[in-house]
mmCIF file of C-alpha atoms in Angstrom:
data_model
loop_
_atom_site.group_PDB
_atom_site.id
_atom_site.type_symbol
_atom_site.label_atom_id
_atom_site.label_comp_id
_atom_site.label_asym_id
_atom_site.label_seq_id
_atom_site.Cartn_x
_atom_site.Cartn_y
_atom_site.Cartn_z
ATOM 1 C CA MET A 1141 11.893 -4.707 -5.405
ATOM 2 C CA GLU A 1142 13.295 -4.193 -2.333
ATOM 3 C CA HIS A 1143 13.311 -0.421 -1.715
ATOM 4 C CA ASP A 1144 10.241 0.049 -3.886
ATOM 5 C CA ILE A 1145 6.772 0.869 -2.599
ATOM 6 C CA TRP A 1146 2.797 0.974 -3.392
ATOM 7 C CA PHE A 1147 1.836 4.102 -4.615
ATOM 8 C CA ASN A 1148 -0.846 4.637 -7.207
ATOM 9 C CA GLY A 1149 -1.703 1.032 -7.645
ATOM 10 C CA LYS A 1150 1.870 -0.203 -8.345
ATOM 11 C CA PHE A 1151 4.648 -0.665 -7.015
ATOM 12 C CA ALA A 1152 7.759 1.602 -7.572
ATOM 13 C CA PRO A 1153 10.698 3.198 -6.644
ATOM 14 C CA PHE A 1154 10.615 4.716 -3.190
ATOM 15 C CA GLU A 1155 12.803 7.447 -4.820
ATOM 16 C CA ASP A 1156 9.784 8.036 -7.476
ATOM 17 C CA VAL A 1157 7.397 8.005 -5.630
ATOM 18 C CA LYS A 1158 6.078 12.175 -5.416
ATOM 19 C CA ILE A 1159 3.126 13.726 -4.074
ATOM 20 C CA HIS A 1160 2.389 17.785 -4.869
ATOM 21 C CA LEU A 1161 3.346 20.268 -2.038
ATOM 22 C CA LEU A 1162 -0.154 21.636 -2.324
ATOM 23 C CA SER A 1163 -2.009 17.993 -1.793
ATOM 24 C CA HIS A 1164 -4.517 17.807 1.145
ATOM 25 C CA VAL A 1165 -2.280 15.022 2.701
ATOM 26 C CA THR A 1166 0.817 17.021 2.395
ATOM 27 C CA HIS A 1167 -1.430 20.365 5.028
ATOM 28 C CA TYR A 1168 -3.757 18.513 6.830
ATOM 29 C CA GLY A 1169 -2.328 15.051 7.298
ATOM 30 C CA SER A 1170 -4.985 12.511 5.886
ATOM 31 C CA ARG A 1171 -4.304 9.567 4.578
ATOM 32 C CA VAL A 1172 -4.998 5.678 4.537
ATOM 33 C CA LEU A 1173 -2.352 3.034 6.237
ATOM 34 C CA GLU A 1174 -2.631 -0.565 6.349
ATOM 35 C CA GLY A 1175 -0.427 -3.033 7.115
ATOM 36 C CA ILE A 1176 -1.135 -6.738 5.193
ATOM 37 C CA ARG A 1177 1.521 -9.204 5.802
ATOM 38 C CA SER A 1178 1.859 -11.610 3.489
ATOM 39 C CA PHE A 1179 3.630 -15.580 3.465
ATOM 40 C CA GLY A 1180 5.317 -17.688 0.825
ATOM 41 C CA THR A 1181 4.261 -20.933 0.113
ATOM 42 C CA GLU A 1182 5.471 -23.627 -1.556
ATOM 43 C CA THR A 1183 2.887 -24.744 -3.335
ATOM 44 C CA GLN A 1184 0.617 -21.034 -4.331
ATOM 45 C CA GLY A 1185 3.152 -18.277 -4.151
ATOM 46 C CA THR A 1186 2.238 -15.502 -2.230
ATOM 47 C CA ALA A 1187 -0.464 -15.199 0.278
ATOM 48 C CA ILE A 1188 -2.375 -12.882 2.575
ATOM 49 C CA PHE A 1189 -3.764 -13.587 5.385
ATOM 50 C CA ARG A 1190 -7.460 -12.026 5.044
ATOM 51 C CA LEU A 1191 -6.783 -9.912 2.357
ATOM 52 C CA SER A 1192 -10.907 -8.858 1.692
ATOM 53 C CA GLU A 1193 -10.707 -7.593 5.340
ATOM 54 C CA HIS A 1194 -8.047 -5.505 4.276
ATOM 55 C CA LEU A 1195 -9.041 -4.406 1.284
ATOM 56 C CA ARG A 1196 -12.296 -3.785 2.835
ATOM 57 C CA ARG A 1197 -11.098 -1.252 5.469
ATOM 58 C CA ILE A 1198 -8.729 0.734 2.850
ATOM 59 C CA ILE A 1199 -12.186 1.437 0.858
ATOM 60 C CA VAL A 1200 -14.157 2.535 3.900
ATOM 61 C CA ALA A 1201 -11.556 4.743 4.898
#
């Protein structure tokens, strides 16, 4: 999963992700970008700092 990216609600290999030439983002540059930092823990797996705040920003965007 080293080169996978989040696309349409799931992780997909970078090479498999395609965006249609006539899509709005291609012509007008509309997009939503958000970086979410996660940390590995010994007891609870992956922890994401303030996930609900990140998701709220994405939904509002």
